[in-house]
CSV table of C-alpha atoms in Angstrom, one decimal:
chain,number,residue,atom,x,y,z
A,1,MET,CA,68.5,47.2,38.9
A,2,SER,CA,65.9,49.7,37.6
A,3,SER,CA,62.7,50.6,39.4
A,4,PRO,CA,59.7,48.2,38.9
A,5,THR,CA,57.7,51.1,37.6
A,6,LEU,CA,60.2,51.9,34.8
A,7,THR,CA,60.7,48.3,33.9
A,8,ASP,CA,56.9,47.8,33.6
A,9,LYS,CA,56.6,50.9,31.5
A,10,VAL,CA,59.3,49.7,29.1
A,11,SER,CA,57.8,46.3,29.0
A,12,LYS,CA,54.4,47.7,28.0
A,13,MET,CA,56.0,49.8,25.2
A,14,ILE,CA,57.8,46.8,23.7
A,15,TYR,CA,54.7,44.7,24.2
A,16,GLN,CA,52.6,47.2,22.3
A,17,ASP,CA,55.1,47.4,19.5
A,18,ILE,CA,55.1,43.6,19.2
A,19,LEU,CA,51.3,43.5,19.1
A,20,THR,CA,51.0,46.2,16.5
A,21,GLY,CA,53.7,44.8,14.3
A,22,LYS,CA,56.2,47.7,14.8
A,23,LEU,CA,58.6,45.0,15.9
A,24,ASN,CA,58.3,42.1,13.5
A,25,PRO,CA,58.2,38.4,14.3
A,26,GLY,CA,61.7,37.0,14.4
A,27,GLN,CA,63.3,40.4,14.6
A,28,LYS,CA,66.5,40.6,16.6
A,29,LEU,CA,66.1,42.8,19.7
A,30,VAL,CA,69.4,44.6,20.3
A,31,VAL,CA,69.6,46.4,23.6
A,32,SER,CA,71.6,49.4,22.2
A,33,GLU,CA,68.9,49.9,19.5
A,34,LEU,CA,66.1,49.6,22.0
A,35,LYS,CA,67.7,52.1,24.4
A,36,GLU,CA,67.6,54.7,21.6
A,37,ARG,CA,64.1,53.7,20.5
A,38,TYR,CA,62.6,54.0,24.0
A,39,CYS,CA,65.0,56.6,25.5
A,40,VAL,CA,65.9,54.5,28.6
A,41,GLY,CA,68.9,52.8,30.0
A,42,ALA,CA,70.0,49.2,29.4
A,43,SER,CA,68.8,47.8,32.7
A,44,PRO,CA,65.1,48.4,32.2
A,45,ILE,CA,65.4,47.1,28.7
A,46,ARG,CA,67.0,43.8,29.7
A,47,GLU,CA,64.5,43.4,32.6
A,48,ALA,CA,61.6,44.1,30.3
A,49,LEU,CA,62.8,41.5,27.8
A,50,VAL,CA,63.0,38.9,30.5
A,51,GLN,CA,59.4,39.7,31.5
A,52,LEU,CA,58.2,39.4,28.0
A,53,SER,CA,59.9,36.1,27.5
A,54,TRP,CA,57.8,34.6,30.3
A,55,ASN,CA,54.7,35.2,28.3
A,56,LYS,CA,56.3,34.0,25.0
A,57,TYR,CA,56.3,37.4,23.3
A,58,VAL,CA,60.1,37.3,23.2
A,59,LYS,CA,62.5,34.5,22.7
A,60,LEU,CA,65.4,34.8,25.0
A,61,GLU,CA,68.5,32.6,24.5
A,62,PRO,CA,71.4,33.1,27.1
A,63,GLN,CA,74.7,34.2,25.5
A,64,LYS,CA,72.9,34.6,22.2
A,65,GLY,CA,70.4,37.4,22.5
A,66,CYS,CA,66.7,38.1,22.2
A,67,TRP,CA,64.2,38.0,19.3
A,68,VAL,CA,60.6,38.8,18.9
A,69,ALA,CA,58.7,35.5,19.0
A,70,SER,CA,58.1,34.0,15.6
A,71,ILE,CA,54.6,33.2,14.2
A,72,SER,CA,53.4,30.1,12.4
A,73,GLN,CA,50.3,28.4,11.0
A,74,GLU,CA,50.6,25.8,13.7
A,75,GLU,CA,50.7,28.3,16.5
A,76,LEU,CA,47.8,30.2,15.1
A,77,LYS,CA,45.6,27.1,15.0
A,78,GLU,CA,46.5,26.1,18.5
A,79,LEU,CA,45.7,29.7,19.8
A,80,PHE,CA,42.3,29.6,18.2
A,81,GLU,CA,41.6,26.1,19.5
A,82,GLY,CA,42.3,27.3,23.0
A,83,LEU,CA,40.2,30.4,22.3
A,84,GLN,CA,37.2,28.3,21.2
A,85,VAL,CA,37.3,26.1,24.3
A,86,ILE,CA,37.7,29.0,26.8
A,87,GLY,CA,35.4,31.4,24.9
A,88,ASN,CA,32.6,28.9,24.7
A,89,ILE,CA,32.7,28.2,28.4
A,90,LEU,CA,32.9,31.9,29.3
A,91,LEU,CA,29.9,32.7,27.1
A,92,LYS,CA,27.8,30.0,28.6
A,93,LYS,CA,28.6,31.2,32.1
A,94,ALA,CA,28.0,34.9,31.1
A,95,ILE,CA,24.6,34.1,29.7
A,96,THR,CA,23.7,32.2,32.9
A,97,ASN,CA,25.2,34.8,35.3
A,98,GLY,CA,25.0,38.1,33.4
A,99,ASN,CA,23.0,40.9,35.0
A,100,GLU,CA,21.6,44.1,33.8
A,101,ALA,CA,24.9,45.9,34.0
A,102,TRP,CA,26.4,43.1,31.7
A,103,GLU,CA,23.6,43.6,29.2
A,104,LEU,CA,24.1,47.4,29.1
A,105,ASN,CA,27.9,47.0,28.7
A,106,ILE,CA,27.3,44.7,25.7
A,107,LEU,CA,24.9,47.1,24.1
A,108,THR,CA,27.2,50.1,24.7
A,109,ASN,CA,30.2,48.3,23.1
A,110,PHE,CA,28.2,47.1,20.1
A,111,HIS,CA,27.0,50.7,19.5
A,112,LYS,CA,30.6,51.7,19.4
A,113,LEU,CA,31.2,49.0,16.7
A,114,THR,CA,28.5,50.5,14.6
A,115,LYS,CA,30.2,53.9,14.7
A,116,ILE,CA,33.5,52.6,13.1
A,117,ASN,CA,34.4,54.5,10.0
A,118,ARG,CA,34.9,51.8,7.4
A,119,GLU,CA,36.7,54.3,5.1
A,120,GLU,CA,39.4,54.8,7.7
A,121,ILE,CA,42.1,52.4,6.7
A,122,THR,CA,45.1,54.2,8.3
A,123,PRO,CA,47.1,52.3,10.9
A,124,GLU,CA,45.4,54.4,13.6
A,125,GLY,CA,41.9,53.6,12.2
A,126,ILE,CA,42.7,49.9,12.0
A,127,GLN,CA,44.0,49.9,15.6
A,128,GLU,CA,40.8,51.7,16.8
A,129,ARG,CA,38.7,49.1,15.0
A,130,GLU,CA,40.6,46.2,16.6
A,131,GLU,CA,40.3,47.8,20.0
A,132,ARG,CA,36.5,48.2,19.7
A,133,TYR,CA,36.0,44.6,18.5
A,134,SER,CA,38.2,43.5,21.4
A,135,ALA,CA,36.2,45.6,23.9
A,136,PHE,CA,32.9,44.0,22.6
A,137,HIS,CA,34.2,40.5,23.1
A,138,SER,CA,35.4,41.5,26.6
A,139,ALA,CA,32.0,42.9,27.4
A,140,LEU,CA,30.3,39.7,26.2
A,141,LEU,CA,32.4,37.4,28.3
A,142,GLU,CA,33.1,39.4,31.5
A,143,GLY,CA,29.7,38.5,32.8
A,144,ALA,CA,30.9,34.9,33.3
A,145,ASN,CA,32.4,35.9,36.7
A,146,ALA,CA,35.3,33.5,36.1
A,147,PRO,CA,38.4,35.7,36.4
A,148,ILE,CA,41.0,33.0,35.9
A,149,MET,CA,39.5,31.7,32.7
A,150,TYR,CA,38.8,35.2,31.5
A,151,GLN,CA,42.5,36.2,32.0
A,152,PHE,CA,43.6,33.1,30.0
A,153,HIS,CA,41.1,34.1,27.2
A,154,GLN,CA,42.6,37.6,27.2
A,155,GLU,CA,46.2,36.3,26.9
A,156,LEU,CA,45.2,34.1,23.9
A,157,THR,CA,43.5,37.1,22.3
A,158,ASN,CA,46.6,39.2,22.8
A,159,GLN,CA,48.8,36.5,21.2
A,160,ILE,CA,46.4,36.5,18.2
A,161,LYS,CA,46.6,40.2,17.9
A,162,ARG,CA,50.2,39.8,16.6
A,163,TYR,CA,48.7,38.0,13.6
A,164,ARG,CA,45.9,40.5,13.1
A,165,HIS,CA,48.1,43.5,12.8
A,166,LEU,CA,50.4,41.8,10.3
A,167,GLN,CA,47.6,41.0,7.9
A,168,SER,CA,46.9,44.0,5.8
A,169,ASN,CA,44.3,42.3,3.6
A,170,TYR,CA,42.3,41.3,6.6
A,171,ASN,CA,42.5,44.7,8.3
A,172,THR,CA,41.4,46.7,5.3
A,173,ASP,CA,38.7,44.6,3.8
A,174,LYS,CA,35.4,46.6,4.2
A,175,LYS,CA,33.3,43.6,3.2
A,176,VAL,CA,34.8,41.5,6.1
A,177,HIS,CA,34.1,44.4,8.5
A,178,ILE,CA,30.4,44.5,7.4
A,179,GLU,CA,30.0,40.7,7.8
A,180,TYR,CA,31.7,40.8,11.2
A,181,LEU,CA,29.4,43.5,12.4
A,182,GLU,CA,26.4,41.5,11.4
A,183,GLU,CA,27.8,38.4,13.1
A,184,HIS,CA,28.5,40.4,16.3
A,185,GLU,CA,24.9,41.8,16.3
A,186,THR,CA,23.5,38.3,16.0
A,187,ILE,CA,25.7,37.0,18.8
A,188,MET,CA,24.7,39.9,20.9
A,189,LYS,CA,21.0,39.3,20.4
A,190,LEU,CA,21.3,35.6,21.1
A,191,ALA,CA,23.2,36.3,24.3
A,192,LEU,CA,20.8,39.0,25.5
A,193,SER,CA,17.8,36.7,24.8
A,194,ARG,CA,19.7,34.0,26.9
A,195,ASN,CA,19.9,31.6,23.9
A,196,SER,CA,23.1,29.9,25.1
A,197,GLU,CA,23.2,27.1,22.6
A,198,GLN,CA,22.9,29.2,19.4
A,199,ALA,CA,25.1,32.0,20.8
A,200,VAL,CA,27.9,29.6,21.5
A,201,GLU,CA,27.5,27.9,18.2
A,202,LEU,CA,27.8,31.2,16.3
A,203,LEU,CA,30.7,32.4,18.4
A,204,GLU,CA,32.6,29.2,17.6
A,205,LYS,CA,31.9,29.7,13.9
A,206,HIS,CA,33.1,33.2,14.2
A,207,TYR,CA,36.4,32.0,15.7
A,208,ILE,CA,36.9,29.5,12.9
A,209,LYS,CA,36.1,32.1,10.2
A,210,THR,CA,38.6,34.5,11.8
A,211,MET,CA,41.3,31.9,12.0
A,212,ASP,CA,40.8,30.9,8.3
A,213,LEU,CA,41.0,34.5,7.2
A,214,LEU,CA,44.2,35.1,9.2
A,215,SER,CA,45.7,31.8,8.2
A,216,GLY,CA,45.1,32.4,4.5
A,217,SER,CA,46.4,36.0,4.5
A,218,PHE,CA,50.0,35.5,5.7
A,219,GLU,CA,53.0,33.5,4.5
A,220,ALA,CA,54.3,31.2,7.1
């Protein structure tokens, strides 16, 4: 058995390659190929694949092998339905419980959003854009002081990232980015003014809009 540290390291590398689309949905994961790809032995590869199967990133079938988990319209809809329910609750709690540090963190992360280079449509630029949007949403909801629900929200968000990185039209549309920036600014202002009802309503509309964009931009 390999060391826990090495297994975790390999698991994170495979996980990132799944999220960024370097390993495609439904792709067969062959241990010998992964050994060469990540420059490690077979044991940490196998253990990492088992770990990833627990969180549904990998489909593991005894005696048959491993595959990257597939994607579907139905799964995407279910992920966003869960995100709406949890996100709405977290935002309400954050607006009620959030302190000055929470407010400053939101403002800081929104400022980073405004500095995104919309002309940068390389894979690196797209990834940075996604990370900044994700960081803003995290800052918005962390003030809820509800770690279990927040962790569940993050897991749903990570599952959805597999869809985001596979949609080139969504990722490179400058108009969408401008609209999203304006939406996030409005959500931020509503949250900071403690307008819970309107902030939650706009966040829910934002989730639905994002789901529709992703759903319409890939072939099931």
